[in-house]
CSV table of C-alpha atoms in Angstrom, one decimal:
chain,number,residue,atom,x,y,z
F,7,MET,CA,-42.2,188.2,-50.5
F,8,HIS,CA,-39.9,191.2,-50.2
F,9,THR,CA,-42.1,194.1,-49.3
F,10,TYR,CA,-42.1,193.7,-45.5
F,11,LEU,CA,-38.3,193.6,-45.2
F,12,PRO,CA,-37.9,197.4,-45.1
F,13,LEU,CA,-40.4,197.6,-42.2
F,14,VAL,CA,-38.5,195.1,-40.2
F,15,ALA,CA,-35.1,196.6,-41.0
F,16,THR,CA,-36.5,200.0,-40.0
F,17,ALA,CA,-37.6,198.7,-36.7
F,18,LEU,CA,-34.2,197.2,-36.1
F,19,LEU,CA,-32.3,200.3,-37.1
F,20,GLY,CA,-34.6,202.3,-34.8
F,21,LEU,CA,-33.5,200.3,-31.7
F,22,ARG,CA,-31.4,202.4,-29.3
F,23,VAL,CA,-27.9,200.9,-29.1
F,24,SER,CA,-26.0,200.9,-25.8
F,25,PRO,CA,-22.4,199.8,-25.5
F,26,THR,CA,-22.1,196.2,-24.2
F,27,ALA,CA,-19.4,193.9,-23.2
F,28,ALA,CA,-20.7,191.4,-25.6
F,29,ALA,CA,-20.4,193.8,-28.5
F,30,THR,CA,-16.7,194.4,-27.9
F,31,ALA,CA,-15.5,191.1,-26.3
F,32,SER,CA,-13.6,188.5,-28.4
F,33,LEU,CA,-15.6,185.5,-29.5
F,34,ALA,CA,-16.1,182.9,-26.9
F,35,THR,CA,-14.7,179.5,-27.5
F,36,ALA,CA,-17.6,177.2,-28.5
F,37,SER,CA,-18.3,174.2,-26.3
F,38,ILE,CA,-17.1,171.2,-28.4
F,39,VAL,CA,-19.6,168.4,-28.2
F,40,ASP,CA,-19.6,165.0,-30.0
F,41,LEU,CA,-22.2,165.5,-32.6
F,42,SER,CA,-22.3,161.8,-33.5
F,43,ALA,CA,-23.8,161.1,-30.1
F,44,GLU,CA,-27.3,162.0,-28.8
F,45,LEU,CA,-27.7,165.7,-27.9
F,46,GLN,CA,-27.8,166.2,-24.2
F,47,TYR,CA,-30.3,168.3,-22.3
F,48,SER,CA,-29.0,171.1,-20.0
F,49,ASP,CA,-29.7,170.9,-16.3
F,50,HIS,CA,-32.2,173.7,-16.7
F,51,HIS,CA,-34.0,172.5,-19.9
F,52,ASN,CA,-37.2,174.5,-20.3
F,53,VAL,CA,-37.1,175.8,-16.7
F,54,SER,CA,-34.6,178.6,-17.0
F,55,PRO,CA,-35.9,182.2,-17.2
F,56,GLY,CA,-35.0,182.4,-20.8
F,57,ALA,CA,-36.7,179.1,-21.8
F,58,GLU,CA,-39.8,180.0,-19.8
F,59,ALA,CA,-40.0,183.5,-21.4
F,60,LEU,CA,-39.6,181.9,-24.9
F,61,LEU,CA,-42.3,179.3,-24.2
F,62,ASP,CA,-44.7,182.0,-22.9
F,63,ALA,CA,-44.0,184.0,-26.1
F,64,ILE,CA,-44.7,181.0,-28.3
F,65,ASP,CA,-47.9,180.3,-26.4
F,66,SER,CA,-49.2,183.9,-26.9
F,67,SER,CA,-48.2,184.0,-30.6
F,68,SER,CA,-50.0,182.7,-33.7
F,69,ASP,CA,-50.2,178.9,-34.0
F,70,ASN,CA,-48.0,178.7,-37.1
F,71,ILE,CA,-44.8,177.9,-35.0
F,72,ARG,CA,-44.0,174.2,-35.4
F,73,THR,CA,-40.8,173.7,-33.4
F,74,VAL,CA,-38.2,175.8,-31.7
F,75,LEU,CA,-34.9,174.4,-30.4
F,76,VAL,CA,-32.1,176.3,-28.6
F,77,LEU,CA,-28.7,174.8,-27.9
F,78,GLU,CA,-26.5,176.6,-25.5
F,79,HIS,CA,-22.9,175.3,-24.9
F,80,GLY,CA,-23.9,172.3,-27.1
F,81,LYS,CA,-26.8,171.2,-24.9
F,82,ILE,CA,-30.5,171.6,-25.4
F,83,ALA,CA,-31.5,174.5,-23.3
F,84,MET,CA,-35.0,174.9,-24.6
F,85,SER,CA,-37.3,173.0,-26.9
F,86,TYR,CA,-40.9,173.4,-28.1
F,87,VAL,CA,-42.9,171.1,-30.3
F,88,ARG,CA,-46.5,172.0,-31.2
F,89,ASP,CA,-49.0,169.3,-30.1
F,90,ASP,CA,-49.9,168.2,-33.6
F,91,ILE,CA,-46.2,167.8,-34.7
F,92,ASP,CA,-44.0,164.7,-34.4
F,93,ALA,CA,-40.6,166.0,-33.2
F,94,SER,CA,-38.9,163.3,-35.3
F,95,GLY,CA,-40.9,164.1,-38.4
F,96,LEU,CA,-39.3,165.6,-41.4
F,97,TYR,CA,-40.1,169.1,-42.8
F,98,SER,CA,-38.7,171.0,-45.7
F,99,ILE,CA,-36.0,173.5,-44.8
F,100,TYR,CA,-36.4,175.1,-48.3
F,101,SER,CA,-33.5,177.5,-49.0
F,102,ALA,CA,-31.6,176.6,-45.8
F,103,THR,CA,-30.5,173.7,-48.1
F,104,LYS,CA,-28.1,176.2,-49.7
F,105,SER,CA,-25.9,176.3,-46.6
F,106,TRP,CA,-25.6,172.5,-46.7
F,107,MET,CA,-24.3,172.8,-50.2
F,108,SER,CA,-21.8,175.4,-49.1
F,109,LEU,CA,-20.5,172.8,-46.7
F,110,MET,CA,-20.0,170.2,-49.4
F,111,VAL,CA,-18.3,172.7,-51.8
F,112,GLY,CA,-16.0,173.7,-48.9
F,113,MET,CA,-15.1,170.0,-48.3
F,114,LEU,CA,-14.1,169.6,-52.0
F,115,ILE,CA,-12.1,172.8,-51.8
F,116,ASP,CA,-10.3,171.5,-48.6
F,117,GLU,CA,-9.3,168.3,-50.4
F,118,GLY,CA,-8.1,170.2,-53.5
F,119,SER,CA,-10.7,168.8,-55.8
F,120,LEU,CA,-12.2,172.2,-56.4
F,121,SER,CA,-11.2,175.9,-56.1
F,122,LEU,CA,-13.1,179.1,-55.7
F,123,ASP,CA,-11.8,180.6,-58.9
F,124,GLU,CA,-12.6,177.5,-60.9
F,125,THR,CA,-15.2,178.2,-63.6
F,126,LEU,CA,-18.1,176.0,-64.8
F,127,GLY,CA,-16.1,175.7,-68.1
F,128,ASP,CA,-13.3,174.1,-66.0
F,129,VAL,CA,-15.6,171.8,-64.0
F,130,PHE,CA,-17.6,170.7,-67.1
F,131,ASP,CA,-15.0,170.6,-69.9
F,132,SER,CA,-15.6,173.5,-72.2
F,133,ASN,CA,-14.8,171.2,-75.1
F,134,ASP,CA,-17.4,168.7,-74.1
F,135,SER,CA,-19.6,168.5,-77.2
F,136,SER,CA,-22.4,166.7,-75.3
F,137,ILE,CA,-22.9,169.7,-73.0
F,138,TRP,CA,-22.0,173.2,-74.2
F,139,PRO,CA,-23.4,173.2,-77.7
F,140,ASN,CA,-26.8,172.6,-76.1
F,141,VAL,CA,-26.5,175.6,-73.7
F,142,ALA,CA,-27.9,178.9,-75.0
F,143,GLU,CA,-25.6,181.2,-73.0
F,144,ALA,CA,-22.6,178.8,-73.2
F,145,GLU,CA,-19.8,181.4,-73.2
F,146,TYR,CA,-21.2,183.3,-70.2
F,147,MET,CA,-22.0,180.1,-68.2
F,148,GLN,CA,-18.5,178.7,-68.8
F,149,SER,CA,-17.1,181.9,-67.3
F,150,VAL,CA,-19.1,181.7,-64.0
F,151,THR,CA,-16.9,180.9,-61.0
F,152,ILE,CA,-17.6,178.7,-58.0
F,153,GLU,CA,-17.2,181.7,-55.8
F,154,GLU,CA,-19.8,183.7,-57.8
F,155,LEU,CA,-22.3,180.8,-57.3
F,156,LEU,CA,-21.6,180.8,-53.5
F,157,THR,CA,-22.0,184.5,-53.2
F,158,MET,CA,-24.9,185.1,-55.6
F,159,THR,CA,-22.8,187.5,-57.6
F,160,SER,CA,-22.8,185.6,-61.0
F,161,GLY,CA,-25.3,187.9,-62.7
F,162,LEU,CA,-27.6,184.9,-63.1
F,163,THR,CA,-31.2,185.3,-62.1
F,164,ASP,CA,-34.3,183.1,-61.7
F,165,PRO,CA,-36.5,183.1,-64.8
F,166,PRO,CA,-39.9,184.9,-64.4
F,167,PHE,CA,-42.0,182.7,-62.1
F,168,SER,CA,-45.2,181.4,-63.8
F,169,SER,CA,-47.9,180.8,-61.2
F,170,GLU,CA,-49.8,178.8,-63.9
F,171,SER,CA,-46.9,176.4,-64.2
F,172,TYR,CA,-47.1,175.6,-60.5
F,173,SER,CA,-50.8,176.1,-59.9
F,174,ASP,CA,-51.1,172.6,-58.3
F,175,ILE,CA,-48.5,173.3,-55.6
F,176,ASP,CA,-49.9,173.5,-52.1
F,177,TRP,CA,-47.4,175.8,-50.5
F,178,GLN,CA,-48.9,175.3,-47.1
F,179,ASP,CA,-48.1,171.6,-47.2
F,180,PRO,CA,-44.4,171.3,-47.6
F,181,THR,CA,-44.5,167.8,-46.1
F,182,SER,CA,-46.1,166.5,-49.2
F,183,SER,CA,-44.0,164.5,-51.7
F,184,VAL,CA,-42.3,166.6,-54.3
F,185,GLU,CA,-43.7,164.3,-57.0
F,186,ASP,CA,-47.1,165.5,-56.0
F,187,LEU,CA,-46.2,169.1,-56.7
F,188,GLY,CA,-46.8,169.2,-60.4
F,189,GLY,CA,-43.5,169.9,-62.2
F,190,MET,CA,-41.8,171.2,-59.1
F,191,HIS,CA,-39.3,168.3,-58.9
F,192,ASN,CA,-37.7,169.7,-62.1
F,193,TYR,CA,-37.8,173.3,-60.9
F,194,GLY,CA,-34.3,174.5,-61.5
F,195,GLY,CA,-33.4,171.9,-64.1
F,196,ALA,CA,-34.4,168.4,-65.0
F,197,ASN,CA,-30.7,167.4,-65.8
F,198,LEU,CA,-27.3,169.1,-66.2
F,199,ILE,CA,-28.0,170.8,-69.6
F,200,ASP,CA,-31.5,171.9,-68.5
F,201,SER,CA,-29.9,173.3,-65.3
F,202,LEU,CA,-27.3,175.3,-67.3
F,203,ASN,CA,-30.1,176.7,-69.4
F,204,TYR,CA,-32.5,177.4,-66.6
F,205,LEU,CA,-31.2,180.6,-65.2
F,206,ASP,CA,-31.3,183.9,-67.1
F,207,VAL,CA,-28.3,186.1,-67.7
F,208,ALA,CA,-30.2,189.2,-66.6
F,209,GLY,CA,-28.4,190.5,-63.4
F,210,THR,CA,-25.4,192.6,-62.8
F,211,ARG,CA,-22.2,190.6,-62.4
F,212,GLY,CA,-20.4,191.3,-59.1
F,213,GLU,CA,-23.6,192.5,-57.4
F,214,PHE,CA,-25.7,190.4,-55.1
F,215,GLY,CA,-28.7,188.8,-56.9
F,216,TYR,CA,-30.5,186.1,-54.9
F,217,VAL,CA,-31.2,183.0,-56.9
F,218,LEU,CA,-34.1,181.0,-55.5
F,219,THR,CA,-33.4,177.7,-57.1
F,220,SER,CA,-30.7,176.0,-59.3
F,221,GLN,CA,-29.3,172.5,-59.5
F,222,ILE,CA,-25.9,173.6,-60.8
F,223,VAL,CA,-24.0,173.3,-57.5
F,224,GLY,CA,-25.3,169.7,-57.1
F,225,TYR,CA,-23.9,168.8,-60.5
F,226,VAL,CA,-20.6,170.4,-59.5
F,227,VAL,CA,-20.5,168.1,-56.5
F,228,LEU,CA,-21.3,165.1,-58.6
F,229,GLU,CA,-18.6,166.0,-61.2
F,230,LYS,CA,-15.9,166.5,-58.6
F,231,SER,CA,-16.7,163.7,-56.2
F,232,GLY,CA,-18.6,161.1,-58.3
F,233,GLN,CA,-21.4,161.3,-55.8
F,234,THR,CA,-24.7,163.2,-55.7
F,235,PRO,CA,-25.1,165.6,-52.7
F,236,LYS,CA,-27.1,163.0,-50.8
F,237,GLU,CA,-24.6,160.3,-51.4
F,238,PHE,CA,-21.7,162.6,-50.5
F,239,ALA,CA,-23.4,163.7,-47.3
F,240,SER,CA,-24.4,160.2,-46.4
F,241,GLU,CA,-20.8,159.0,-46.5
F,242,ARG,CA,-18.9,162.1,-45.3
F,243,ILE,CA,-21.2,164.3,-43.2
F,244,PHE,CA,-24.3,162.7,-41.8
F,245,PRO,CA,-22.5,159.9,-39.8
F,246,LEU,CA,-20.1,162.3,-38.2
F,247,ILE,CA,-22.9,164.6,-36.9
F,248,GLY,CA,-25.3,161.9,-35.7
F,249,ILE,CA,-27.7,161.9,-38.7
F,250,ALA,CA,-28.8,158.5,-40.1
F,251,PRO,CA,-28.9,158.8,-44.0
F,252,ASP,CA,-32.2,156.9,-44.1
F,253,GLU,CA,-33.8,159.4,-41.7
F,254,ILE,CA,-33.7,162.4,-44.0
F,255,GLU,CA,-35.4,163.1,-47.3
F,256,TRP,CA,-34.2,165.2,-50.2
F,257,ASP,CA,-36.2,166.2,-53.3
F,258,GLU,CA,-34.8,165.1,-56.7
F,259,ASN,CA,-35.2,166.0,-60.3
F,260,ASP,CA,-35.8,163.5,-63.1
F,261,ASP,CA,-32.1,162.9,-63.3
F,262,GLY,CA,-31.9,161.7,-59.7
F,263,MET,CA,-30.0,164.8,-58.7
F,264,GLN,CA,-31.0,166.3,-55.3
F,265,HIS,CA,-32.1,169.9,-55.4
F,266,SER,CA,-29.1,172.1,-54.6
F,267,PHE,CA,-30.9,175.3,-53.3
F,268,THR,CA,-34.0,173.8,-51.7
F,269,GLY,CA,-35.7,170.5,-50.9
F,270,LEU,CA,-33.8,169.0,-48.0
F,271,ARG,CA,-36.2,167.7,-45.3
F,272,LEU,CA,-35.0,167.5,-41.7
F,273,ASN,CA,-36.3,167.6,-38.2
F,274,ALA,CA,-35.2,170.2,-35.6
F,275,ASP,CA,-32.6,168.0,-34.0
F,276,GLN,CA,-30.9,167.4,-37.3
F,277,MET,CA,-31.0,171.2,-38.1
F,278,ALA,CA,-29.4,172.0,-34.7
F,279,ARG,CA,-26.5,169.6,-35.4
F,280,PHE,CA,-25.7,171.4,-38.6
F,281,GLY,CA,-25.7,174.7,-36.7
F,282,GLN,CA,-23.5,173.3,-33.9
F,283,LEU,CA,-21.0,172.0,-36.5
F,284,PHE,CA,-20.5,175.5,-37.7
F,285,LEU,CA,-20.5,177.0,-34.2
F,286,GLN,CA,-17.7,174.4,-33.5
F,287,ARG,CA,-15.9,175.7,-36.6
F,288,GLY,CA,-16.1,172.4,-38.5
F,289,LEU,CA,-15.4,170.0,-35.7
F,290,ALA,CA,-17.9,167.1,-35.3
F,291,SER,CA,-16.1,166.3,-32.0
F,292,SER,CA,-12.9,167.2,-30.3
F,293,ASP,CA,-11.0,164.7,-32.5
F,294,SER,CA,-13.1,164.7,-35.7
F,295,ARG,CA,-13.2,167.4,-38.3
F,296,VAL,CA,-15.7,167.7,-41.2
F,297,ILE,CA,-14.6,171.0,-42.7
F,298,SER,CA,-11.7,173.2,-42.2
F,299,GLU,CA,-11.9,176.2,-39.8
F,300,GLU,CA,-10.6,178.4,-42.6
F,301,TYR,CA,-13.5,177.6,-44.9
F,302,VAL,CA,-16.1,178.0,-42.1
F,303,GLU,CA,-14.7,181.4,-41.4
F,304,GLN,CA,-14.8,182.3,-45.1
F,305,SER,CA,-18.4,181.1,-45.5
F,306,LEU,CA,-19.6,183.0,-42.4
F,307,SER,CA,-17.7,186.2,-43.3
F,308,THR,CA,-19.2,189.0,-45.3
F,309,GLN,CA,-18.4,188.4,-49.0
F,310,VAL,CA,-21.0,190.8,-50.5
F,311,ASP,CA,-23.5,193.3,-49.3
F,312,ALA,CA,-27.0,191.9,-49.7
F,313,SER,CA,-30.3,193.7,-49.2
F,314,ASN,CA,-29.2,195.8,-46.2
F,315,MET,CA,-27.6,192.7,-44.7
F,316,SER,CA,-24.6,190.7,-46.0
F,317,TYR,CA,-23.9,187.3,-47.4
F,318,GLY,CA,-21.1,184.9,-47.1
F,319,TYR,CA,-20.9,181.6,-48.9
F,320,LEU,CA,-24.6,180.6,-49.1
F,321,PHE,CA,-25.0,181.9,-45.5
F,322,TRP,CA,-26.8,185.0,-44.4
F,323,LYS,CA,-25.0,187.3,-42.0
F,324,ILE,CA,-26.2,190.3,-40.0
F,325,ASP,CA,-23.9,192.7,-38.1
F,326,GLY,CA,-25.3,192.8,-34.6
F,327,ALA,CA,-23.6,196.0,-33.7
F,328,MET,CA,-26.9,197.9,-34.3
F,329,MET,CA,-28.4,195.7,-31.7
F,330,GLY,CA,-25.5,195.7,-29.3
F,331,MET,CA,-24.5,192.1,-30.0
F,332,GLY,CA,-22.1,190.0,-32.1
F,333,SER,CA,-22.8,188.9,-35.7
F,334,MET,CA,-25.4,186.3,-36.4
F,335,ASP,CA,-24.9,183.7,-39.1
F,336,CYS,CA,-28.0,181.9,-40.5
F,337,ALA,CA,-29.2,179.3,-42.9
F,338,ILE,CA,-32.7,180.6,-43.9
F,339,GLY,CA,-35.5,178.9,-45.8
F,340,LEU,CA,-39.0,180.0,-47.0
F,341,GLY,CA,-41.5,180.8,-44.2
F,342,GLY,CA,-39.0,180.9,-41.3
F,343,GLN,CA,-37.1,177.6,-41.5
F,344,THR,CA,-34.1,178.9,-39.7
F,345,ILE,CA,-30.7,177.7,-38.3
F,346,CYS,CA,-28.8,180.6,-36.6
F,347,ILE,CA,-25.7,180.6,-34.6
F,348,ASN,CA,-24.3,183.3,-32.3
F,349,ASP,CA,-20.7,182.9,-31.2
F,350,GLU,CA,-20.7,185.3,-28.3
F,351,VAL,CA,-23.4,183.4,-26.4
F,352,ASP,CA,-22.3,180.0,-27.8
F,353,ARG,CA,-25.8,179.3,-29.0
F,354,VAL,CA,-27.7,177.7,-31.8
F,355,SER,CA,-31.3,178.4,-32.5
F,356,VAL,CA,-33.6,176.4,-34.8
F,357,LEU,CA,-37.0,177.4,-35.9
F,358,GLN,CA,-39.6,175.6,-38.0
F,359,MET,CA,-42.8,177.3,-39.1
F,360,ASP,CA,-45.9,176.6,-41.2
F,361,ILE,CA,-45.9,178.8,-44.3
F,362,GLY,CA,-48.8,180.7,-45.8
F,363,LEU,CA,-49.2,183.7,-43.5
F,364,SER,CA,-49.4,187.1,-45.0
F,365,GLU,CA,-46.1,189.0,-45.0
F,366,SER,CA,-47.2,191.6,-42.4
F,367,GLU,CA,-48.8,188.9,-40.1
F,368,TYR,CA,-45.7,186.7,-40.3
F,369,GLY,CA,-43.3,189.5,-39.8
F,370,MET,CA,-45.1,191.0,-36.8
F,371,THR,CA,-45.6,187.5,-35.2
F,372,MET,CA,-41.9,186.8,-35.4
F,373,PHE,CA,-40.8,190.3,-34.3
F,374,ARG,CA,-43.1,190.1,-31.3
F,375,LEU,CA,-42.0,186.6,-30.4
F,376,ALA,CA,-38.3,187.6,-30.5
F,377,LEU,CA,-38.9,190.7,-28.3
F,378,SER,CA,-41.0,188.7,-25.8
F,379,ALA,CA,-38.9,185.6,-25.7
F,380,PHE,CA,-35.4,187.1,-25.1
F,381,SER,CA,-36.2,189.5,-22.3
F,382,PRO,CA,-33.6,191.7,-20.7
F,383,ALA,CA,-33.3,189.9,-17.3
F,384,THR,CA,-33.3,186.3,-18.5
F,385,SER,CA,-30.8,183.6,-19.5
F,386,PHE,CA,-30.9,179.9,-20.3
F,387,GLU,CA,-29.1,179.1,-17.1
F,388,GLY,CA,-30.6,178.6,-13.7
F,389,ASP,CA,-30.4,181.1,-10.9
F,390,GLU,CA,-27.6,179.7,-8.7
F,391,ASP,CA,-28.9,181.7,-5.6
F,392,GLY,CA,-32.3,180.2,-6.0
F,393,GLU,CA,-33.9,183.6,-6.3
F,394,GLU,CA,-36.7,184.2,-8.8
F,395,THR,CA,-35.8,186.0,-11.9
F,396,SER,CA,-38.3,188.5,-13.3
F,397,SER,CA,-40.6,187.2,-16.0
F,398,GLY,CA,-40.5,188.5,-19.5
F,399,ASP,CA,-43.3,191.0,-18.9
F,400,GLU,CA,-41.7,192.3,-15.7
F,401,ALA,CA,-38.3,192.6,-17.4
F,402,ASN,CA,-39.8,194.5,-20.3
F,403,ASP,CA,-41.5,196.9,-17.8
F,404,SER,CA,-38.2,197.7,-16.1
F,405,ALA,CA,-36.1,197.8,-19.3
F,406,GLY,CA,-35.7,201.5,-19.1
F,407,ASP,CA,-34.4,201.5,-15.5
F,408,ASP,CA,-30.9,200.3,-16.5
F,409,GLU,CA,-30.2,201.3,-20.1
F,410,THR,CA,-26.8,199.6,-20.3
F,411,SER,CA,-27.6,196.3,-18.7
F,412,ASP,CA,-31.2,195.6,-19.6
F,413,SER,CA,-31.4,197.1,-23.1
F,414,SER,CA,-28.1,195.6,-24.1
F,415,ARG,CA,-29.0,192.1,-22.8
F,416,ILE,CA,-32.2,191.9,-24.9
F,417,ARG,CA,-30.1,192.9,-28.0
F,418,LEU,CA,-27.6,190.2,-27.2
F,419,SER,CA,-30.3,187.5,-26.9
F,420,ILE,CA,-32.8,188.6,-29.5
F,421,GLY,CA,-30.8,187.4,-32.6
F,422,PRO,CA,-32.0,183.9,-33.7
F,423,LEU,CA,-35.7,184.4,-33.9
F,424,LEU,CA,-35.5,188.0,-35.0
F,425,LEU,CA,-33.4,187.0,-37.9
F,426,ALA,CA,-36.1,184.6,-39.0
F,427,ALA,CA,-38.4,187.5,-39.4
F,428,ILE,CA,-35.9,189.4,-41.5
F,429,PHE,CA,-34.6,186.7,-43.8
F,430,SER,CA,-37.7,184.6,-44.4
F,431,PHE,CA,-38.8,187.2,-47.1
F,432,LEU,CA,-35.7,186.9,-49.2
């Protein structure tokens, strides 16, 4: 799943960068909307030049795109749902689940129940004879900090993946029940002790080493709050951002613990609300805060270099300077399940895709879609003068005529879908 990444990164680095106002301007203040209410449509929903270009690009791309949703200034500027997809239906967001866990850890830190430098030996009493004598690497595991878990710098690694162990898994049908996927529901640990034993101590501490799955953070939330992640979110997050707890699904292990690093199932609307919450720096509305602005800034800031990009607290980050735009912050899951935010254009982009394409086919589809959709002369706002704005193809044909305006604008707009192409292979 990693081999195509260098090709995409090379394509990105090869883009000619022109100075832009967006690259140097201070971050725009996000439009604060009440996330507990129904998301509103913009006046130009699906009829703006940008929306039309994006819809055209989707139409000419492979048919593996399920849904696309773009919020601009807190309103739905563009939406697409494939004909065979129920917009309200739930679909696995895979590793984008990790960013939800970052939110919960941050809330515990805000209230003083947890700290970044706290170790697993602090969280789960190192003298607890019911736990640590049953953990093979007890001394090492007790020393792992919360911050190391959030930044993937603990030195812990996934065990070698056995295809035979999960031979019954239909990776192209993530809507199927986790109980139908062989032993997948215990992938990462069937209980606390199993979870503490699951990961190998085989990486380099202090260096980024991506962990696909682990249940440890979920057990930290349970230990510090008395609630599983789903219980915690159902009481303290979902209602504030307009998500009914009975309208989501979350895979569990035999212990009734929701998967920490994968397994949350949402629709595009629910994914967009999460992105907007972080775009609003933790505000669910103008008078309701879920998480502190300080923690949001920390989680979206570069904490460690990661595979030619960077990583915050269970969030991916890319410095958009090489594309002439501001930084993009993303929650990314297998196969292109993506929630991205861009402060400078006050935009959230959500993508859901079928999985199962080859790496090169998937990468090229996403790269082409991004380039086609976010054309130089388009925006998600209407033309106030009533004049027609050039189509994506016309804009691309004329891109070289105005190096500063056209090439810089495409780099400003390209981010959300382009990042899906990059990060889906991690």
